[in-house]
Coordinates of C-alpha atoms and ligand atoms in Angstrom, one line a residue:
X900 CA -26.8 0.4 24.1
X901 CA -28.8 -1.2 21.2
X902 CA -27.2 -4.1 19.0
X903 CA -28.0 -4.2 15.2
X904 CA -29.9 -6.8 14.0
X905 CA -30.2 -6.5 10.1
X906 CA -28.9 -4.0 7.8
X907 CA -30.2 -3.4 4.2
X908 CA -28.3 -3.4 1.5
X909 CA -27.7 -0.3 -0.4
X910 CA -28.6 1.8 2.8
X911 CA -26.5 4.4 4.9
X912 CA -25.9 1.8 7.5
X913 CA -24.6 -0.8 4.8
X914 CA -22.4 1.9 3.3
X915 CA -21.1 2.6 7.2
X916 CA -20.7 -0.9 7.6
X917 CA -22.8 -1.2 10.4
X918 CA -23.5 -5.2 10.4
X919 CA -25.4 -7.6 12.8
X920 CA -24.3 -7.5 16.0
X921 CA -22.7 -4.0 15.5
X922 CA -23.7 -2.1 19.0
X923 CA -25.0 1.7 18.8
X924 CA -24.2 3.7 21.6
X925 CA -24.3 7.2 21.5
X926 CA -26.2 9.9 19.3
X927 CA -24.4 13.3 19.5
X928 CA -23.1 12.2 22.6
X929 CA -26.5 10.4 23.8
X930 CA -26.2 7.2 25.0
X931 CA -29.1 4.8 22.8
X932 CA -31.2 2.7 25.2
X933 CA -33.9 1.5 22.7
X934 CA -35.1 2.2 19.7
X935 CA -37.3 5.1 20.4
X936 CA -34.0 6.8 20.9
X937 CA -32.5 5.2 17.5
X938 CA -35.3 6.5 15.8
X939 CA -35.8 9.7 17.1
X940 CA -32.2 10.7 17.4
X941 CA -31.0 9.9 13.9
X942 CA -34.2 11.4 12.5
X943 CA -31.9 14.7 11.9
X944 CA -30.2 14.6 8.9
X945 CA -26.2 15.2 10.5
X946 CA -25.5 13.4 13.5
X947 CA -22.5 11.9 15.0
X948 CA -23.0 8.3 15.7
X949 CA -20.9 6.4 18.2
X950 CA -20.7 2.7 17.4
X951 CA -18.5 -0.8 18.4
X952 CA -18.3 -2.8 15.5
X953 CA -18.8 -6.5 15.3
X954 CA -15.1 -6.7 15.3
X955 CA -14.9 -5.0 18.7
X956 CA -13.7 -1.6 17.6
X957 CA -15.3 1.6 18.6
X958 CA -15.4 4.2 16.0
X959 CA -17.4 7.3 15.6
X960 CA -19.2 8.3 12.4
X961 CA -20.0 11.7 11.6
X962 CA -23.0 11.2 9.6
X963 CA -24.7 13.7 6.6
X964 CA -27.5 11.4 5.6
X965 CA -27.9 12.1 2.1
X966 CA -31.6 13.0 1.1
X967 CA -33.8 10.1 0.8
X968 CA -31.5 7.3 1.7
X969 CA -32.3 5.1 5.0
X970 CA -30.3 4.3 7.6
X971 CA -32.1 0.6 6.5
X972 CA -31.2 -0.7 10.1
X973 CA -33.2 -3.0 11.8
X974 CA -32.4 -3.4 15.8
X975 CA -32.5 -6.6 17.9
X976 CA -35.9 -6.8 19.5
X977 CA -36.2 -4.4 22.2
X978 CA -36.5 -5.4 26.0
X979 CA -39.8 -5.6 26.8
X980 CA -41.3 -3.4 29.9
X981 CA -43.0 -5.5 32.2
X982 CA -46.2 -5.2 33.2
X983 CA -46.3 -4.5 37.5
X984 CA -50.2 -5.2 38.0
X985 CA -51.5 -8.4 39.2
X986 CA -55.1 -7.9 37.2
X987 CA -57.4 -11.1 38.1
X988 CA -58.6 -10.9 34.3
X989 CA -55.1 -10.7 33.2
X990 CA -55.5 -12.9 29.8
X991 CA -51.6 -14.0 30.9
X992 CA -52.5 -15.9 33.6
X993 CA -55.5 -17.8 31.7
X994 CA -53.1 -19.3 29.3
X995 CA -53.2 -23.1 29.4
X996 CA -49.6 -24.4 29.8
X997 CA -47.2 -25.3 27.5
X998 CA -47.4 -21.9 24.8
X999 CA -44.5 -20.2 23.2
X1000 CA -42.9 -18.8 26.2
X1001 CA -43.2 -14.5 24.8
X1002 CA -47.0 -15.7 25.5
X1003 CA -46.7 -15.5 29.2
X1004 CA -44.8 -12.1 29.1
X1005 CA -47.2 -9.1 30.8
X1006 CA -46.2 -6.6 28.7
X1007 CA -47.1 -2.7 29.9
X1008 CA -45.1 -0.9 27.8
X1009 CA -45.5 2.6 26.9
X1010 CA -43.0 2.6 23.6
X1011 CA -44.8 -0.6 22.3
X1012 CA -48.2 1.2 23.0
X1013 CA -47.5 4.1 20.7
X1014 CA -45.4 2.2 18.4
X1015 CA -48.5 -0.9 18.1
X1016 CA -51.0 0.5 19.8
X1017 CA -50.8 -1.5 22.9
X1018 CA -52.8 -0.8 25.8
X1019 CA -50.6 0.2 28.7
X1020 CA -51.5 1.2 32.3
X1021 CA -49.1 3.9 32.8
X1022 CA -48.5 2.3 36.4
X1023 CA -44.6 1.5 35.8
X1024 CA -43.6 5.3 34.4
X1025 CA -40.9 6.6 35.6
X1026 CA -40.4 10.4 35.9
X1027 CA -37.6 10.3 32.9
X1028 CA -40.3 7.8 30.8
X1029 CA -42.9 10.6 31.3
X1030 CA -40.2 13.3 30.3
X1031 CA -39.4 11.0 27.5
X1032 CA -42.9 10.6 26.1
X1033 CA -43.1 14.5 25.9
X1034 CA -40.0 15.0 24.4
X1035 CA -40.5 12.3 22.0
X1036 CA -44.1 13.3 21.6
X1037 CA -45.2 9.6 21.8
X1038 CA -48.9 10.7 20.8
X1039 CA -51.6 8.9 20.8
X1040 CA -50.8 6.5 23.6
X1041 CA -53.1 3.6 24.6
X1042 CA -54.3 3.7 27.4
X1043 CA -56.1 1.1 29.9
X1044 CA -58.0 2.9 32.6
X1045 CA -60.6 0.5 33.9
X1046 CA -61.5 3.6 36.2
X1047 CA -60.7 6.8 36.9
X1048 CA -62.1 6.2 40.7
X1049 CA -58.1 5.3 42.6
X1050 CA -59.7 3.0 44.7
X1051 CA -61.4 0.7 42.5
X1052 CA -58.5 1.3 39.7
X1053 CA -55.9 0.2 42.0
X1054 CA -58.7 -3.3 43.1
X1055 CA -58.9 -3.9 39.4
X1056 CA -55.3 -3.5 38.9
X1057 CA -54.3 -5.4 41.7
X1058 CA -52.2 -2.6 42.4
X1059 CA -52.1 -0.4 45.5
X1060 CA -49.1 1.5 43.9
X1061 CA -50.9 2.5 41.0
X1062 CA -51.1 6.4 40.5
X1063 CA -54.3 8.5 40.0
X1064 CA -54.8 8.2 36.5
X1065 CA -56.8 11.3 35.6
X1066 CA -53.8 13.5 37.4
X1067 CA -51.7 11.9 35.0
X1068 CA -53.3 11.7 31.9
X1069 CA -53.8 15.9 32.6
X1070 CA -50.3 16.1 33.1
X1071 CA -49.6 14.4 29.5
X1072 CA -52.2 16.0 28.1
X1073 CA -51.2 19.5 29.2
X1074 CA -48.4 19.0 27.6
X1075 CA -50.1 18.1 24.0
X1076 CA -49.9 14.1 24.1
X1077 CA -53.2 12.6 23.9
X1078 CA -54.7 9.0 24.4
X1079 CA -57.3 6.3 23.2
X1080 CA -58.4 4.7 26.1
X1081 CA -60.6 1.4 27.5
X1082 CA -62.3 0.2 29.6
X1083 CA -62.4 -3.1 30.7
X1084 CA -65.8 -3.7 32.4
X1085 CA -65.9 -6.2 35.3
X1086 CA -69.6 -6.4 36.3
X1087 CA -70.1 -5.2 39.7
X1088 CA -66.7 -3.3 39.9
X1089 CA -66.8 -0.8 37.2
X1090 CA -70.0 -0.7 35.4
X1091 CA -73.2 1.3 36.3
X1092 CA -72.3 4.9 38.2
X1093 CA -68.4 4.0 38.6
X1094 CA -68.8 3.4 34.4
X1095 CA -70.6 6.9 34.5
X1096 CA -68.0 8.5 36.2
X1097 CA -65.1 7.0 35.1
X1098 CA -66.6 8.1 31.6
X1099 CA -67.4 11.5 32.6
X1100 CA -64.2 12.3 34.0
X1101 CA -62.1 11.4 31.1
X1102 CA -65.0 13.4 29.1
X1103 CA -63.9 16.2 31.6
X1104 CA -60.0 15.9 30.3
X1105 CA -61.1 17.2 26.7
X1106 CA -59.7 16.8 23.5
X1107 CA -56.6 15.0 24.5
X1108 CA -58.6 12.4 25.3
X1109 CA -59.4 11.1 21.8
X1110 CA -61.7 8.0 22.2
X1111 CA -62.6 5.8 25.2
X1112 CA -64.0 2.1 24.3
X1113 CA -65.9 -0.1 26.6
X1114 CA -64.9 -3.5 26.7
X1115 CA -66.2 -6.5 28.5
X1116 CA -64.2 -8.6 30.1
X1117 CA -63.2 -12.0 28.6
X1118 CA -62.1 -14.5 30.9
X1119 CA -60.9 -18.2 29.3
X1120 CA -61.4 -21.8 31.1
X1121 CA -57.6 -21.2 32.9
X1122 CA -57.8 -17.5 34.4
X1123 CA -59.0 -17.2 38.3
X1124 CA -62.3 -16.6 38.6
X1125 CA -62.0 -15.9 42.1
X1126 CA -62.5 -12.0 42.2
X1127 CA -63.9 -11.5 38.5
X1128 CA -66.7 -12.9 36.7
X1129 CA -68.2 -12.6 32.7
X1130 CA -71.1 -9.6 32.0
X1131 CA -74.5 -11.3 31.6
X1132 CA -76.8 -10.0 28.9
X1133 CA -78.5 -7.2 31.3
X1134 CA -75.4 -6.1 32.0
X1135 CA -73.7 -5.6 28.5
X1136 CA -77.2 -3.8 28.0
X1137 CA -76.4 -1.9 31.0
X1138 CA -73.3 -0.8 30.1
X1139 CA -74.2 0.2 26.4
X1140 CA -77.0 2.5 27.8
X1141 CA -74.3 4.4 29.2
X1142 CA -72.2 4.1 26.3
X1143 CA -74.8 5.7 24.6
X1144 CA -75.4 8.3 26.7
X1145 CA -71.9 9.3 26.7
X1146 CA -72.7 9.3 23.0
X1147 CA -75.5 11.2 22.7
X1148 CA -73.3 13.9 24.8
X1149 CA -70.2 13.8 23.0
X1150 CA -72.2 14.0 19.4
X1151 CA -73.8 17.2 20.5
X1152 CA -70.7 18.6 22.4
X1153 CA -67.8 17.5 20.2
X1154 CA -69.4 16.3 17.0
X1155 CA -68.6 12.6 17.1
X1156 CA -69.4 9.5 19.6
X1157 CA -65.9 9.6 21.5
X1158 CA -67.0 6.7 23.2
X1159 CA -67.9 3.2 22.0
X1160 CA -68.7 0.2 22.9
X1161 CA -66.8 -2.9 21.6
X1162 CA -68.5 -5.4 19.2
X1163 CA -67.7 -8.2 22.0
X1164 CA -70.2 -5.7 24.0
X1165 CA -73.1 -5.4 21.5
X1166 CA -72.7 -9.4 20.4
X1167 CA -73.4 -10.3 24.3
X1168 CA -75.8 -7.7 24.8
X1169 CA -77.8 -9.4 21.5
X1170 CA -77.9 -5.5 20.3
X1171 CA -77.2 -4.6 16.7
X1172 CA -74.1 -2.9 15.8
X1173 CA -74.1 0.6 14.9
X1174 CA -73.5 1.6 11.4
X1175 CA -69.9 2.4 9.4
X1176 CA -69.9 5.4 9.7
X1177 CA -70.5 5.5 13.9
X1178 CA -67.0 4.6 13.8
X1179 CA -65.6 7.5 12.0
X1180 CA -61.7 6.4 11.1
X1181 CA -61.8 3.3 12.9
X1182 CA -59.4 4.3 15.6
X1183 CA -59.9 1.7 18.3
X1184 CA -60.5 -1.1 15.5
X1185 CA -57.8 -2.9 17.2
X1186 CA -59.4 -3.2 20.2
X1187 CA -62.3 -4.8 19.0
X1188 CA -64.4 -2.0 18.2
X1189 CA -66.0 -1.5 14.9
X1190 CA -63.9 -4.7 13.6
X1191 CA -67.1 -5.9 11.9
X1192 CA -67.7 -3.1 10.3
X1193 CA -64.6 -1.9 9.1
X1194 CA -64.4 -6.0 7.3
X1195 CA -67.5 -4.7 6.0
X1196 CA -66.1 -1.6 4.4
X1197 CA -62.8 -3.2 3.6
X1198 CA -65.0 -5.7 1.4
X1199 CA -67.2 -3.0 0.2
X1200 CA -64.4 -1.2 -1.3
X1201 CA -63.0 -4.4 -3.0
X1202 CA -65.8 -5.2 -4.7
X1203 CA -65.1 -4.2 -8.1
X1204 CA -61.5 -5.5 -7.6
X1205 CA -63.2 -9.0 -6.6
X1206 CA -62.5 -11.8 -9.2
X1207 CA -65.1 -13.9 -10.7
X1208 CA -65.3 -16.7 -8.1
X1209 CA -68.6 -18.3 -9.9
X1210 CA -69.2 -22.2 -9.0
X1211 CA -66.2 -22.1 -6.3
X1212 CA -67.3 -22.9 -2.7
X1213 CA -64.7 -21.0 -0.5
X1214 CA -64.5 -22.0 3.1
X1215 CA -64.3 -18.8 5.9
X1216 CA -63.0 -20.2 9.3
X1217 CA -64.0 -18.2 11.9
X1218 CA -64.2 -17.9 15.7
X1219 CA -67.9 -18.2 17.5
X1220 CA -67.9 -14.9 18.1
X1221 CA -68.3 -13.7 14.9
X1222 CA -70.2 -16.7 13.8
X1223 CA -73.6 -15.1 13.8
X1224 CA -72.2 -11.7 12.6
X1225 CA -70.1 -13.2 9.5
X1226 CA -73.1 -14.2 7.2
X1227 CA -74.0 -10.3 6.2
X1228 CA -70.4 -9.8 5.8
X1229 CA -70.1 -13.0 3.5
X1230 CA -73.3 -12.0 1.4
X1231 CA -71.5 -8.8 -0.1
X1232 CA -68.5 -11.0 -1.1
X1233 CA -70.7 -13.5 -2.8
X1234 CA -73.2 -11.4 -4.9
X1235 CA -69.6 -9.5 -6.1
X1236 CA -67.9 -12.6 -7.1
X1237 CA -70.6 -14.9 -7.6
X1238 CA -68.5 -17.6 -5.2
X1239 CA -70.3 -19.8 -2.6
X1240 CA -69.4 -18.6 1.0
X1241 CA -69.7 -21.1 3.6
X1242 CA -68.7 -19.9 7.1
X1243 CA -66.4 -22.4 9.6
X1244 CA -67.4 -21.8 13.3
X1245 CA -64.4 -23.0 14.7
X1246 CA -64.4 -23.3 18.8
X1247 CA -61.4 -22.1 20.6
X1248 CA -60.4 -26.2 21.6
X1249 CA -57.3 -24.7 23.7
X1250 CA -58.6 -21.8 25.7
X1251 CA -62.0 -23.2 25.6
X1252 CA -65.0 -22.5 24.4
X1253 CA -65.4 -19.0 26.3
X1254 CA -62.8 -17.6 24.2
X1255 CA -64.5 -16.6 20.9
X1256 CA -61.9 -14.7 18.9
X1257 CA -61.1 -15.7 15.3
X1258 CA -57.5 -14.2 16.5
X1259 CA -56.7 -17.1 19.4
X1260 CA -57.3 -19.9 17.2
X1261 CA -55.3 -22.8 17.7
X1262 CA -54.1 -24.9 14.4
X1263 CA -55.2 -27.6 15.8
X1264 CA -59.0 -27.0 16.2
X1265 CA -58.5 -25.5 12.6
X1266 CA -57.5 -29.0 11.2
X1267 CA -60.3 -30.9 13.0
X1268 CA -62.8 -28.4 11.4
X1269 CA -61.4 -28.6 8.1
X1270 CA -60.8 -32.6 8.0
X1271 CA -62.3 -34.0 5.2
X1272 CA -63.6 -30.9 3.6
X1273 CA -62.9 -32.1 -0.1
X1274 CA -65.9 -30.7 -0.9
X1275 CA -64.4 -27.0 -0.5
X1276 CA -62.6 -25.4 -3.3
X1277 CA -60.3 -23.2 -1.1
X1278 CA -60.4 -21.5 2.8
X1279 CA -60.1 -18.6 4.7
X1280 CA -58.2 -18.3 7.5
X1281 CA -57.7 -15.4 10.1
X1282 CA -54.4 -14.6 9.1
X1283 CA -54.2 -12.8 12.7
X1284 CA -54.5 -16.2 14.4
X1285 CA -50.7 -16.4 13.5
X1286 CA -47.6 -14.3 14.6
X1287 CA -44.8 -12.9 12.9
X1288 CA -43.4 -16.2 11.8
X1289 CA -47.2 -17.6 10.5
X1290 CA -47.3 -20.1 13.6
X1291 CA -50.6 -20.4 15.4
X1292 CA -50.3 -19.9 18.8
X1293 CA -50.4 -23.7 19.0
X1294 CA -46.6 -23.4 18.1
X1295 CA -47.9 -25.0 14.4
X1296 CA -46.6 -22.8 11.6
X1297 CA -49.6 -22.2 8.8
X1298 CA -47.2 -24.1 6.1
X1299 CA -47.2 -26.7 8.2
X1300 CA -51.4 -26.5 8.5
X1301 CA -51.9 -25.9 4.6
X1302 CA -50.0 -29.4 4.2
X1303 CA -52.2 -30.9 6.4
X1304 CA -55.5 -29.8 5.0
X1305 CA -57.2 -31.1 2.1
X1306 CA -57.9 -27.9 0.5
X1307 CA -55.6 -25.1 -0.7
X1308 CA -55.7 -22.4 2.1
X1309 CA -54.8 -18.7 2.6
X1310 CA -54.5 -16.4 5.3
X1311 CA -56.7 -13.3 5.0
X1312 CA -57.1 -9.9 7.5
X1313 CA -60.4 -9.2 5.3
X1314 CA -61.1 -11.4 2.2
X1315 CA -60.5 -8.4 -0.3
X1316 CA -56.9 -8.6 0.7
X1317 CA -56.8 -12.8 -0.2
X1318 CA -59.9 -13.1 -2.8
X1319 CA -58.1 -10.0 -5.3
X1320 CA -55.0 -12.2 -5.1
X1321 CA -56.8 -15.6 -6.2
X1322 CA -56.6 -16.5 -9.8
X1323 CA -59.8 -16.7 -11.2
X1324 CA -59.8 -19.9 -13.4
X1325 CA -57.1 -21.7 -11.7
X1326 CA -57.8 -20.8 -7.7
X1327 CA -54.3 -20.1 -6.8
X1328 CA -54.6 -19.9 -3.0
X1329 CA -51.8 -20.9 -1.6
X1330 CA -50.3 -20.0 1.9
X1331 CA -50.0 -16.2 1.7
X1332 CA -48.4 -14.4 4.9
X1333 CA -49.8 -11.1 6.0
X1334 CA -47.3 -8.9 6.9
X1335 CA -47.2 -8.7 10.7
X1336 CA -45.0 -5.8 12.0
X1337 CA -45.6 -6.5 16.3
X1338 CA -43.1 -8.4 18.2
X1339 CA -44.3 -11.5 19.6
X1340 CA -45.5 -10.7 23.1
X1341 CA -48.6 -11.1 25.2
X1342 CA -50.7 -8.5 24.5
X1343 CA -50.1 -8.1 20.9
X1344 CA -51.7 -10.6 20.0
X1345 CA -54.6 -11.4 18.0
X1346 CA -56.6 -8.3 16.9
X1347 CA -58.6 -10.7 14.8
X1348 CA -59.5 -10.3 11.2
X1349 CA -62.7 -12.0 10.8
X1350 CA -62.7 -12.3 14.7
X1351 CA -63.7 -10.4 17.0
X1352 CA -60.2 -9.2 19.2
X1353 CA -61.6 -9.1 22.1
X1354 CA -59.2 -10.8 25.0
X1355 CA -55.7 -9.8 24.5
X1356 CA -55.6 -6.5 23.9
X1357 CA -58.1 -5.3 26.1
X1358 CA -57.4 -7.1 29.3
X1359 CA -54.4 -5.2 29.3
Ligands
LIG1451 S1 -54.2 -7.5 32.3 FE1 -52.5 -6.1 31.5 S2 -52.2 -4.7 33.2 FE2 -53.3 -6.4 34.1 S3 -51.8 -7.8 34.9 FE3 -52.2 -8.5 32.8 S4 -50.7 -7.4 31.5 FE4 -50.8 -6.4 33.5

């Protein structure tokens, strides 16, 4: 059963006076357990729907969606699957205290990972979840592999349950749903030949494996540190030689790189990012990889759309990670508009100072950076540092932080999306809400804008 939430007005569901609180229960005799099943179920355009009203009635509908009209129902937020691996580097368990509580939820959730593009394990499927993702054909998935050796997957995982992943993913794959998948490298576990192998072997699964990234791991001032520890330089090198091998392979073989390495990756190896185009469509952006220059081509694109920002200083905030990567970025944006750019480094004062995403940004470290910048004209700010209700994950919605700051401020994903919005004479920059579409669990979180995502996701 899945309860309504919201219904819009002058949909189907309005018209069937469906209402909040109104439960679904059966398509065509199905019984509805989330809303993959809502979705896919009702997609036909005759149905019979089985429903209890709010009033407590249970009536039946026979349904002939007319063309083009919505069902327009939104469904209460869907239980989350949780996640059954105990991972040292899980970024869950290096949360400081006292956070919203959906931030200590371990998500691993297949229907969130095609729906968000969550990573998920695959360690909790059940047979009728695997049947389900074929029927469904929940495709691309997101997967986190780590490694394809059993052994070392299950150590990373902290998981001696954990099933063989390459059987599985061949199984899925067989059966035409295919997967972007990561790995999270923990120096001394799965870099060097296991990182060879693991990449070869999901090389080996062909096309329906689409992309694999290389991540490394990121570790904050609370997580253990018993089992795990932080890449040095060498090693992010390391581990990018082999990227690039796989590369090199997959260019000649398939005709693009397949696998990458996350900017997190090149920014501690002190390499320089590949180009654009490397990226192709930006699939694993996400994740971290090729965020900095997607921004880049986001603001390239804009350019002409750019208003005249000419004797303005506009304040960026930023995390540290992206600190020394942000001032090419800013330079395109300032020749277009003719605006002065000056980038705010802000260090991550709740997870501490490891933790260099724009996207885990706390308000408060924010405020202290901004504090007495009259001198600014308007700001910047990651508008992925907030959830779905534009609060920080310091619990401080970004209203709340505009009123506090001395300067207008706006939330921004990639300064085209806020600076085409500004007014030119008058600098209208008031709080401006991205649209964020992911419920508000753990490993959603922060895909930064002008940040590098780097910790949530791919721990996962
Ligand atoms: S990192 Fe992901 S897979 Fe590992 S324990 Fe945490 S939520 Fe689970």
């Amino acid at each position: 059963m899945i309860r309504v939430q919201s219904v819009a007005p002058d949909s189907l569901g309005a018209e069937l006076g469906l209402a909040p609180g109104t439960e679904l229960l059966a398509v065509n005799g199905r019984a509805l357990e989330d809303f993959l099943d809502w979705e896919f179920l009702t997609a036909d355009d005759r149905f019979v729907l089985a429903a209890r009203m709010a009033t407590g009635e249970d009536v039946e509908f026979d349904i002939e969606r007319p063309e083009g009209l919505a069902m327009g129902v939104t469904l209460e937020p869907p239980r989350i699957r949780r996640c059954g691996n105990h991972c040292d580097f899980c970024f869950v368990d290096g949360n400081p205290e006292g956070l919203r509580s959906p931030l200590y939820i371990r998500d691993d959730d297949y229907r969130l990972s095609f729906r968000y593009g969550n990573f998920a394990t695959l360690t909790n499927l059940k047979p009728w979840d695997a049947a389900r993702i074929v029927e469904y054909r929940l495709s691309p998935l997101y997967v986190s592999v780590h490694a394809t050796d059993a052994t070392i997957r299950r150590w990373l995982l902290r998981n001696p349950e954990a099933p063989d992943i390459i059987p599985q993913l061949r199984w899925f794959t067989e059966r035409g749903i295919a997967f972007h998948a990561q790995v999270v490298l923990v120096p001394g576990v799965n870099d060097g030949p296991v990182l060879e192998h693991t990449l070869d072997d999901l090389y080996g699964l062909g096309s329906g494996v689409l992309s694999v990234s290389v991540v490394p791991v990121a570790l904050t001032e609370f997580s253990k540190r018993g089992l795990v520890r932080e890449p040095t330089r060498a090693e992010c090198r390391a581990a990018l030689a082999t990227v690039d091998r796989m590369a090199t392979r997959a260019l000649a073989g398939r005709g693009g790189p397949w696998c990458y390495g996350a900017d997190d990756l090149y920014l501690q190896a002190g390499e320089a990012l590949p180009d654009a185009a490397w990226y192709g469509d930006f699939e694993q952006r996400e994740n971290g990889v090729g965020a900095v220059r997607y921004l880049q081509t986001r603001i390239a694109a804009a350019l002409d759309r750019l208003p005249d920002l000419s004797g303005r200083r506009i304040g960026v905030v930023t995390g540290t990670a992206m600190g020394p990567l942000m001032p090419q970025v800013l330079a395109g944006a300032a020749s277009a508009t003719g605006g002065r750019f000056e980038l705010v480094v802000v260090e991550n004062t709740l997870f501490g100072r490891s933790v260099t995403t724009a996207g885990l940004l706390p308000a408060a470290a924010i405020e202290r950076a901004l504090a007495g910048r009259t001198d600014l004209d308007f700001v910047l700010l990651p508008a992925e540092s907030t959830n779905d209700d534009l609060t920080f994950i310091d619990d401080v919605r970004a209203e709340d932080l505009a009123g506090r700051l001395p300067m207008p401020v706006r939330l921004s994903y990639d300064f085209a999306d806020a600076l085409t919005q500004c007014g030119m004479g008058n600098v209208e920059c008031g709080m401006a809400g991205g649209t964020r579409s992911r419920p508000d669990t753990q490993s959603e979180i922060p895909h930064s804008a002008f940040g590098i995502p780097h910790s949530r996701g791919p721990n996962t």
